[in-house]
XYZ file of C-alpha atoms in Angstrom:
673
model
C 134.175 82.571 90.023
C 133.145 81.367 93.307
C 129.787 83.263 93.687
C 129.377 84.768 97.776
C 127.844 83.676 100.597
C 124.623 87.696 101.199
C 126.874 87.231 103.848
C 130.011 88.530 102.644
C 127.997 91.447 101.097
C 125.906 94.502 102.131
C 124.110 97.152 100.132
C 123.891 100.382 102.458
C 120.918 102.858 100.970
C 120.503 106.766 102.172
C 118.025 109.285 102.092
C 120.241 113.000 101.199
C 117.350 115.413 101.721
C 117.814 118.935 99.432
C 119.460 121.726 101.278
C 120.984 124.561 100.652
C 120.475 124.528 96.684
C 121.460 120.869 96.766
C 119.671 118.030 94.357
C 118.026 115.293 96.695
C 120.213 111.880 95.847
C 119.255 108.517 96.623
C 122.603 106.416 97.331
C 123.404 102.092 97.914
C 126.279 101.447 99.329
C 127.350 98.177 98.203
C 129.855 96.255 99.830
C 132.087 93.615 99.251
C 133.490 91.274 102.395
C 134.445 88.461 100.871
C 137.797 87.438 100.221
C 137.395 88.030 95.733
C 136.566 90.546 94.035
C 132.821 90.054 92.119
C 132.447 90.856 88.605
C 129.350 90.587 86.398
C 126.567 90.605 87.974
C 124.188 93.324 88.057
C 122.303 94.511 91.731
C 118.553 94.482 91.915
C 116.315 96.294 94.386
C 112.434 96.493 95.711
C 110.818 99.350 97.475
C 107.987 101.459 98.011
C 110.559 103.653 96.021
C 110.738 104.028 92.301
C 113.407 105.519 90.582
C 113.014 107.039 86.318
C 115.015 105.206 84.264
C 114.476 108.502 82.212
C 116.951 110.802 85.143
C 120.081 111.009 86.384
C 121.615 108.368 87.845
C 125.833 108.485 89.558
C 127.957 105.358 89.249
C 125.192 102.864 87.435
C 122.718 102.698 84.370
C 119.277 101.237 85.012
C 118.756 98.270 82.665
C 115.775 97.058 83.478
C 112.582 98.416 85.735
C 109.055 97.526 85.970
C 107.330 100.462 88.665
C 109.089 100.028 92.134
C 111.913 97.530 90.912
C 115.050 98.409 89.458
C 118.097 96.385 88.072
C 121.402 98.529 87.804
C 124.340 97.572 86.107
C 127.636 98.474 86.906
C 129.621 100.442 83.437
C 131.211 97.635 81.188
C 134.161 95.800 82.420
C 133.225 96.261 85.775
C 135.370 94.540 88.986
C 134.367 95.151 93.002
C 137.510 93.751 94.327
C 137.552 92.715 97.628
C 136.438 95.115 100.397
C 135.557 97.766 98.315
C 132.539 99.672 97.526
C 130.532 100.373 94.342
C 128.371 103.738 95.197
C 125.335 104.368 93.378
C 123.561 107.935 92.813
C 119.810 108.705 92.077
C 118.914 112.086 91.295
C 115.660 110.661 89.967
C 112.669 109.246 91.922
C 108.323 109.615 90.896
C 108.766 111.309 94.759
C 111.111 112.157 96.679
C 111.249 109.874 100.022
C 109.612 110.981 102.918
C 110.242 108.423 105.163
C 111.858 105.378 106.314
C 110.086 102.733 104.094
C 109.861 104.733 101.093
C 113.938 103.463 100.052
C 114.747 99.470 99.715
C 112.837 97.001 101.485
C 115.178 93.591 99.332
C 118.091 94.062 97.461
C 120.282 91.481 95.681
C 122.953 90.553 93.296
C 121.933 88.233 89.940
C 124.572 87.004 87.548
C 124.578 86.593 84.076
C 123.747 82.400 84.458
C 120.415 83.576 86.664
C 121.809 82.788 90.096
C 121.131 85.017 92.731
C 121.743 86.246 96.468
C 120.046 87.985 97.699
C 121.467 90.687 100.515
C 120.732 91.621 104.006
C 119.821 95.077 103.833
C 119.843 96.966 106.201
C 116.526 100.106 106.354
C 117.312 103.626 104.171
C 118.808 106.374 106.408
C 118.381 109.393 106.201
C 121.406 111.928 106.603
C 119.179 114.806 108.335
C 117.618 112.257 110.619
C 119.557 110.059 113.670
C 116.293 109.366 115.264
C 115.154 105.594 115.847
C 112.871 103.736 113.648
C 109.586 103.798 114.973
C 108.663 100.169 114.206
C 104.976 97.931 116.391
C 102.085 99.659 116.941
C 101.991 103.265 119.350
C 101.491 102.711 122.842
C 98.167 103.391 124.994
C 98.388 102.702 128.248
C 95.106 102.649 130.606
C 96.059 105.687 132.797
C 95.659 104.722 136.472
C 92.178 107.278 136.375
C 89.910 106.644 133.220
C 86.907 108.902 132.460
C 84.119 105.960 132.389
C 83.955 103.236 134.970
C 83.829 100.373 132.391
C 86.238 99.815 129.142
C 83.974 99.634 125.877
C 85.139 100.414 121.685
C 83.499 101.577 120.471
C 81.196 103.590 123.074
C 77.508 102.090 123.525
C 74.841 104.551 122.774
C 73.389 104.377 126.238
C 75.672 103.332 129.700
C 74.323 103.822 133.321
C 75.473 101.237 135.471
C 76.671 101.137 139.484
C 78.528 99.418 141.992
C 81.121 96.493 142.120
C 80.628 93.170 141.919
C 83.466 90.857 142.508
C 84.967 89.588 138.905
C 83.318 86.978 138.260
C 85.730 83.856 136.623
C 84.193 83.773 133.583
C 81.366 83.035 131.404
C 78.640 80.748 130.908
C 76.173 80.926 127.810
C 72.579 79.793 128.027
C 70.376 80.200 124.869
C 67.416 78.533 123.530
C 66.589 80.620 120.413
C 68.577 79.420 117.472
C 70.902 82.840 116.737
C 71.127 82.623 119.939
C 73.102 79.459 119.932
C 74.900 80.785 117.011
C 76.511 83.956 118.764
C 77.038 82.127 121.931
C 79.230 79.077 119.988
C 80.700 81.614 117.425
C 81.908 84.510 120.594
C 83.613 80.983 122.129
C 85.213 80.865 118.923
C 86.354 84.471 118.549
C 87.914 85.017 121.686
C 89.718 81.672 121.459
C 91.007 83.520 118.640
C 91.587 86.771 120.258
C 92.705 85.514 123.720
C 92.866 81.455 124.458
C 94.064 82.253 127.504
C 91.919 84.300 129.272
C 89.017 82.034 129.696
C 86.212 84.444 128.836
C 84.249 80.918 128.537
C 84.877 78.367 130.899
C 82.339 75.920 132.818
C 80.345 76.343 135.814
C 82.308 73.885 136.723
C 85.819 76.928 136.669
C 83.156 79.135 138.398
C 81.521 80.910 135.628
C 78.427 83.595 135.545
C 75.702 82.397 133.585
C 75.059 84.574 130.770
C 71.302 84.346 129.296
C 70.859 85.197 125.835
C 67.028 86.204 125.447
C 65.665 86.802 122.097
C 63.479 90.653 121.999
C 62.042 91.258 117.886
C 61.797 94.861 118.935
C 65.280 95.613 118.673
C 67.171 96.035 115.653
C 69.802 93.204 114.115
C 72.865 94.908 115.788
C 71.233 95.988 119.161
C 71.665 94.479 122.271
C 70.509 94.978 125.658
C 72.747 94.312 128.750
C 71.391 94.751 131.717
C 72.920 93.524 135.689
C 72.342 92.349 138.793
C 73.593 91.139 141.597
C 73.062 86.637 140.293
C 72.117 88.064 137.148
C 72.927 89.040 133.404
C 70.916 89.184 130.760
C 72.007 89.973 126.962
C 68.941 90.949 124.791
C 68.974 91.383 121.167
C 66.598 91.183 117.689
C 69.144 88.226 115.809
C 72.383 86.429 115.966
C 75.033 89.946 115.474
C 72.879 91.212 118.169
C 73.666 88.858 120.796
C 77.457 88.759 118.758
C 78.213 92.111 119.333
C 76.502 92.044 123.029
C 78.870 89.395 124.273
C 81.455 91.606 123.019
C 81.012 94.849 125.028
C 80.286 91.821 128.300
C 84.384 90.490 126.949
C 85.283 94.403 126.502
C 83.979 94.782 130.505
C 85.647 92.193 131.809
C 88.895 92.334 130.422
C 89.586 95.634 131.447
C 88.425 94.890 134.581
C 90.615 91.775 135.663
C 93.592 93.233 133.169
C 93.089 96.881 135.581
C 91.001 96.178 138.463
C 92.337 100.043 139.449
C 91.007 101.603 137.058
C 87.383 99.474 135.528
C 85.277 97.296 137.103
C 82.124 94.649 136.705
C 79.170 96.412 137.390
C 76.902 94.583 139.696
C 73.590 96.142 138.663
C 72.528 98.868 135.987
C 71.966 98.472 131.625
C 73.532 98.745 128.249
C 71.982 99.309 125.494
C 73.305 99.893 122.200
C 73.109 99.381 118.432
C 75.412 101.212 115.688
C 74.894 105.277 113.544
C 76.196 103.835 110.900
C 75.302 100.835 108.485
C 78.261 99.694 106.892
C 81.677 100.071 109.331
C 84.769 98.654 107.231
C 87.749 97.919 106.782
C 89.945 97.442 102.974
C 92.683 95.138 102.858
C 94.633 95.286 99.978
C 96.604 92.004 99.403
C 98.234 91.995 95.635
C 101.304 94.678 97.175
C 102.019 92.549 100.034
C 99.987 88.638 100.431
C 98.495 87.750 104.016
C 97.774 83.829 104.109
C 94.609 82.020 104.930
C 95.957 81.914 109.143
C 96.376 85.697 109.257
C 93.111 86.650 107.174
C 91.000 84.725 109.014
C 92.846 86.950 112.558
C 92.391 89.807 110.261
C 87.488 89.081 111.276
C 88.397 88.265 114.079
C 89.795 92.020 115.358
C 87.350 93.183 113.230
C 84.128 91.672 115.083
C 85.950 93.044 118.423
C 85.824 96.612 116.749
C 82.295 95.498 115.848
C 83.108 95.946 112.081
C 80.639 94.380 109.884
C 82.673 94.999 106.352
C 85.589 93.782 104.338
C 86.882 95.447 101.094
C 88.837 92.083 100.139
C 91.090 93.500 96.827
C 92.676 91.018 94.988
C 93.783 91.771 92.733
C 95.683 94.533 91.190
C 99.371 95.443 88.678
C 101.404 93.563 90.913
C 99.125 90.341 91.760
C 96.056 88.210 90.888
C 95.353 85.833 94.803
C 92.256 84.324 93.740
C 91.531 80.557 92.327
C 89.716 80.655 88.838
C 88.990 77.809 87.749
C 88.689 78.665 84.353
C 91.798 80.809 83.954
C 94.175 79.023 85.254
C 97.369 81.236 84.118
C 95.913 84.093 87.047
C 97.563 82.231 89.743
C 100.119 79.875 88.048
C 101.043 83.745 86.455
C 99.933 86.484 88.478
C 100.330 85.173 91.781
C 103.958 84.699 92.007
C 107.223 86.528 92.174
C 110.286 86.240 91.606
C 114.272 86.785 89.896
C 113.555 85.435 85.911
C 109.582 85.459 86.759
C 107.337 87.235 84.867
C 106.355 89.642 87.534
C 109.697 90.351 89.451
C 110.240 90.786 92.971
C 108.416 94.183 94.011
C 107.885 95.472 97.603
C 110.331 93.732 98.867
C 109.602 90.354 97.740
C 113.133 88.270 97.583
C 114.615 86.818 94.402
C 113.267 83.136 95.284
C 109.499 82.391 94.183
C 107.271 84.008 96.080
C 103.445 85.368 96.574
C 100.788 82.939 97.161
C 96.706 83.249 96.503
C 93.027 82.028 97.861
C 91.998 78.515 96.559
C 88.537 78.430 96.586
C 88.177 76.435 99.440
C 90.326 78.600 101.287
C 87.745 81.134 100.581
C 85.023 79.022 101.722
C 86.063 78.543 104.867
C 86.842 82.377 105.305
C 83.292 83.656 103.921
C 82.165 81.539 106.965
C 84.506 82.589 109.167
C 84.292 86.186 108.482
C 79.757 85.140 108.600
C 79.922 83.875 111.824
C 81.519 87.660 113.339
C 78.632 89.202 111.030
C 80.969 89.996 108.685
C 80.081 90.600 105.045
C 83.448 90.139 102.172
C 83.273 92.336 99.239
C 85.541 91.013 96.739
C 87.390 93.229 94.311
C 89.146 92.977 91.241
C 90.746 96.260 89.759
C 89.859 96.904 86.866
C 90.069 98.057 83.901
C 92.996 99.620 84.941
C 95.612 98.170 87.175
C 95.463 94.585 85.140
C 99.496 94.173 84.485
C 99.287 90.602 86.144
C 95.989 90.046 84.882
C 97.459 90.977 81.338
C 100.311 89.168 81.944
C 98.609 85.918 82.388
C 95.961 87.037 79.772
C 97.544 88.399 77.243
C 93.817 88.477 74.469
C 92.625 91.266 76.981
C 95.141 94.283 74.819
C 94.600 94.818 71.675
C 97.530 92.893 69.175
C 97.845 95.734 67.027
C 98.005 97.862 69.790
C 101.303 99.985 69.443
C 103.000 102.374 71.884
C 102.729 102.625 75.146
C 101.071 104.566 78.287
C 101.995 104.143 82.254
C 99.959 103.961 85.390
C 101.186 106.768 87.796
C 102.172 103.354 89.887
C 104.740 102.969 86.828
C 103.256 100.281 85.198
C 103.159 100.138 81.212
C 99.742 99.090 79.297
C 97.676 97.538 82.894
C 94.212 98.218 81.069
C 92.668 95.768 79.993
C 90.435 96.375 76.928
C 87.224 97.467 76.707
C 86.833 97.385 72.707
C 87.119 93.886 72.751
C 84.441 90.927 73.301
C 87.101 89.179 74.481
C 86.995 91.025 77.608
C 83.521 90.626 78.242
C 84.070 87.099 78.427
C 86.867 86.704 80.511
C 85.170 89.256 83.040
C 82.350 87.583 82.993
C 83.296 83.954 83.595
C 85.608 85.486 86.111
C 82.600 87.334 88.265
C 81.040 84.198 87.353
C 82.782 82.375 89.545
C 83.273 85.225 92.274
C 79.808 85.389 92.136
C 79.023 82.069 93.077
C 82.182 81.668 96.565
C 80.893 85.439 98.136
C 77.039 85.436 98.934
C 76.847 88.636 100.315
C 76.397 89.343 96.573
C 78.248 92.604 96.853
C 81.184 93.143 93.654
C 83.876 95.763 93.846
C 84.745 96.560 90.043
C 87.388 98.719 90.982
C 87.471 101.692 88.505
C 90.522 103.517 90.130
C 93.356 105.202 88.115
C 92.754 104.658 84.459
C 95.899 106.915 83.174
C 95.016 109.707 80.530
C 96.658 107.736 77.401
C 95.103 104.560 78.025
C 93.813 102.372 74.692
C 95.598 105.599 72.629
C 97.409 103.185 70.506
C 94.765 100.388 70.192
C 92.939 100.252 67.019
C 90.047 98.712 68.082
C 89.857 101.317 70.885
C 89.825 104.518 68.778
C 87.654 102.338 66.184
C 85.232 101.642 68.708
C 85.591 105.208 70.599
C 84.569 107.027 67.330
C 81.445 105.827 67.998
C 80.647 105.749 71.203
C 81.611 109.893 71.507
C 83.105 111.557 67.663
C 86.189 111.645 65.239
C 87.554 114.623 66.983
C 87.759 113.169 70.962
C 88.972 109.926 68.287
C 92.075 112.054 67.515
C 92.950 113.793 70.166
C 93.031 110.375 71.895
C 95.566 108.847 69.306
C 97.945 111.978 70.254
C 98.401 110.718 73.812
C 99.648 107.955 72.514
C 103.943 107.924 74.134
C 103.278 110.298 76.192
C 103.825 110.250 79.252
C 101.002 112.353 81.696
C 100.973 110.640 85.345
C 104.244 112.191 86.888
C 103.293 113.918 89.746
C 99.649 111.949 90.807
C 96.587 109.881 89.352
C 95.341 111.538 85.994
C 92.094 112.845 86.218
C 90.426 111.764 82.546
C 86.897 113.080 83.342
C 85.978 113.966 79.727
C 89.090 111.809 77.690
C 88.553 109.654 75.331
C 89.807 107.866 77.968
C 86.972 108.341 80.538
C 84.461 107.633 77.520
C 86.093 104.493 76.766
C 85.838 103.049 80.446
C 82.033 104.202 81.444
C 80.855 102.036 78.698
C 83.200 99.392 79.605
C 81.757 100.089 83.554
C 78.520 99.995 82.036
C 78.716 96.581 80.368
C 79.581 95.146 83.348
C 78.051 96.963 85.767
C 74.921 95.729 84.322
C 76.079 91.852 84.009
C 75.952 91.618 87.828
C 72.785 93.286 88.652
C 71.726 90.251 86.264
C 73.388 87.790 88.447
C 71.774 90.123 91.486
C 74.496 91.639 92.372
C 75.465 95.363 94.100
C 78.631 96.542 92.603
C 80.813 99.238 94.191
C 83.400 101.001 92.437
C 86.211 103.504 93.159
C 84.478 107.764 92.674
C 86.139 107.980 89.305
C 83.408 104.153 88.689
C 81.066 108.114 87.848
C 82.543 109.276 84.940
C 80.029 109.579 82.738
C 77.034 108.828 85.373
C 76.535 105.350 83.242
C 76.364 102.858 85.567
C 72.726 101.964 87.856
C 72.857 104.411 91.033
C 70.227 102.613 92.305
C 72.354 98.994 91.981
C 75.445 100.264 92.932
C 78.298 102.363 95.699
C 81.556 104.707 95.489
C 84.423 104.266 97.374
C 84.685 107.914 97.677
C 89.078 108.524 98.464
C 90.086 112.022 97.203
C 87.949 113.605 100.243
C 85.001 114.711 101.443
C 84.056 117.288 99.440
C 83.891 115.276 96.212
C 81.871 112.841 98.365
C 78.848 115.007 98.780
C 78.780 115.594 95.364
C 78.806 112.394 94.467
C 75.894 112.185 96.364
C 74.464 114.522 95.274
C 74.337 113.564 92.094
C 72.425 110.456 93.467
C 75.370 107.779 93.832
C 74.927 106.491 98.009
C 78.893 106.639 99.348
C 81.106 105.213 101.835
C 83.607 107.922 102.988
C 87.704 106.977 102.619
C 89.164 109.941 102.140
C 92.656 108.926 102.075
C 93.801 112.412 103.503
C 93.119 111.004 106.725
C 91.484 107.133 106.340
C 94.317 106.047 104.474
C 95.846 103.405 106.934
C 98.985 102.796 105.008
C 99.016 106.999 105.470
C 101.982 107.655 107.981
C 101.036 108.984 111.596
C 103.281 111.721 111.434
C 105.270 113.688 109.010
C 108.882 112.242 110.452
C 111.284 110.219 108.292
C 112.236 107.642 111.940
C 107.800 106.744 110.825
C 106.805 104.200 108.256
C 104.217 104.039 106.046
C 103.506 106.814 103.083
C 101.740 110.872 103.055
C 100.712 111.308 99.412
C 97.895 112.246 100.877
C 98.353 113.598 104.187
C 100.030 112.450 107.220
C 96.422 110.516 110.794
C 97.448 109.746 113.688
C 94.855 108.462 115.760
C 93.495 111.531 117.232
C 93.218 113.259 113.683
C 91.273 110.431 112.516
C 88.662 110.175 116.132
C 87.428 113.597 116.018
C 87.829 113.669 111.629
C 84.186 114.023 110.544
C 83.955 111.918 107.951
C 80.488 113.779 106.407
C 81.606 117.353 107.240
C 80.009 120.170 105.649
C 77.989 117.449 104.104
C 73.871 118.418 103.774
C 70.613 116.483 104.822
C 69.989 115.371 101.415
C 73.276 114.488 100.963
C 73.861 112.358 104.173
C 70.378 110.520 102.804
C 73.380 108.510 100.347
C 75.795 107.779 103.384
C 76.194 103.971 103.496
C 78.916 104.279 106.037
C 82.471 104.319 106.499
C 85.679 102.917 105.839
C 89.201 102.417 106.482
C 91.194 100.668 103.377
C 95.247 99.430 104.056
C 97.620 99.840 100.537
C 100.227 97.236 101.926
C 103.211 99.070 99.839
C 105.303 99.232 103.650
C 103.682 96.317 104.201
C 106.716 93.841 104.055
C 107.341 94.266 107.328
C 104.894 93.179 109.164
C 105.430 95.322 113.007
C 105.066 98.516 110.358
C 101.664 96.578 109.700
C 100.554 96.801 113.046
C 101.537 100.138 113.353
C 99.843 101.922 111.216
C 96.997 99.884 111.149
C 96.387 100.480 115.319
C 95.211 101.666 117.514
C 93.694 104.136 114.361
C 91.294 100.945 112.939
C 89.536 100.932 116.358
C 89.023 104.967 115.925
C 86.885 104.518 112.793
C 85.200 101.380 114.550
C 83.571 104.371 117.075
C 83.331 107.091 114.452
C 80.740 104.178 112.528
C 78.909 103.313 115.706
C 78.813 106.343 117.699
C 77.070 109.068 117.801
C 79.162 111.945 117.624
C 77.866 113.224 120.979
C 79.061 111.099 122.300
C 82.525 110.681 121.128
C 85.401 111.423 123.239
C 88.988 111.260 122.488
C 90.018 111.698 125.891
C 88.069 108.215 127.314
C 89.407 106.669 123.659
C 92.729 106.954 125.430
C 92.437 105.880 128.043
C 90.472 102.582 126.843
C 92.419 101.882 123.082
C 95.296 99.939 125.357
C 92.997 96.566 125.757
C 91.924 96.466 121.604
C 94.267 93.406 120.335
C 96.403 93.645 117.351
C 96.828 91.240 114.926
C 100.458 90.752 115.188
C 101.284 91.803 118.410
C 103.551 92.999 117.906
C 103.949 96.660 120.191
C 106.015 100.111 120.009
C 109.580 98.750 121.751
């Protein structure tokens, strides 16, 4: 029987929320528009939403499931005739859908001979909403009347400018100091990347005004002073990053006055004196769930610089993929960087049946690190261990106890996804990987994850249970062994405090942190790395993601904290609870105003605030298959976070920020239509 082209098969998906005592249902309808009947096939779908194979499915059986990938098998002997529809109703999901991106974002038909036919797929509709779906960044138009004379985000510490002068055609930069010259070169690279045709930097022959860059030892490393006079502009700073940030401010003032001359002016006199209120102003990006190419990462670095953000937390591994070249273990990228039908990792989160994915070569990483450094950005790589290691374990199975029996599952639905802390092979591999990473990332800060280890992790491993008896007690080891094949985290990440898993993880983290410290590195971790209080607090920091209360409590215990609560600073969370908004909302929803006005140290004592490193936004990439969804979820919330990290709380103003936000660049330039 000839196989149909993908245009001849159409999949429609519908979400029916629970109403009037009726259970919810997720309905998939495969329509055969071909001239021939279809038989001997299965339907494969993936998207953020996860089908529970143990639950009720009508019209099909679940023949394979890995996290968010599901293969549906039709009844035996089933034939989908010409013009007919196969309907599958799912009544078992890991969570009820809330947004249009929760449903399937890719689908295909698979045949017994291994061939596939990709299906065009529309976003999942809801029977309770027919509002047009939102994609692209929310519009923040500059109003006719603005509350400030100049356009700057984040807002500086001190702005005292007056009068208006004709807008310069652009700027030519005059610098003698080595750091000033480097900043001038970096700024030209930056504006060429973000605003190539605007000509912010140009020659005197094109009418440019000279900006004199002067070294001033009395300013901090990220501080600057801009002075405006009728015929001269002077920028003072103590080093390259301060000069760069001063030029970014100057560029923002110029663009505002050029694009909206009725609202903003270019000052003829006065000064701007500025420095950040927080040292750590960061963005985390998960590149495991979705892959972002080198060009995308470089553009993102430019966007961060324009927002005066100075840390990039690069989440390079997770259950779904491994994204960094490691010479000692080529299988990590050969196996872990690719997804597709018939591969070790199936299509996940919108992947197609064709081999898709990618990884960063060492050459690409060195180039990105150097590029970011030009802009004052330090990069922190993350290898997420000991959990979230499904892809790593497929590439290096020796990291699992060969005698391990049974299964445990992560909150994302991955089985047996933790590397074994009782095996010497584990430490050999991890230390080799980190030794190679340290050579690539000169900031010498390595994030090791340590989040969301399942309560039942290693409960079937004789090696781990033996180790647990020596670390804790026979009683704790016996209790842990009873967790084998018990599904624990069906409604959220396990709290493993005091469990056998926590004892084993603590021992693992202590050893890894000692190794990193021996190499001169600071160790980063998610807040779960605090289990057991075993890591050296003087050589580590934690990213606290649950809430500010947990962050404050960890600060009390002596940990340095980067605040990134999921309810507000997770940029994969939808802007609003409506179906037509993309993203997730398991932690809540947060629009730009909520993020802007949020106090990351609300309720903290002065002693606790001494442990604050800073703040960062986190992009988890499950819903980001569509890059217009990326722009909607990230912008202008990223700039709102940047102003929280830079501007003194007493100088913040939502009214001002809202008036200026539309001038900030997007990564993909995809605006809501």
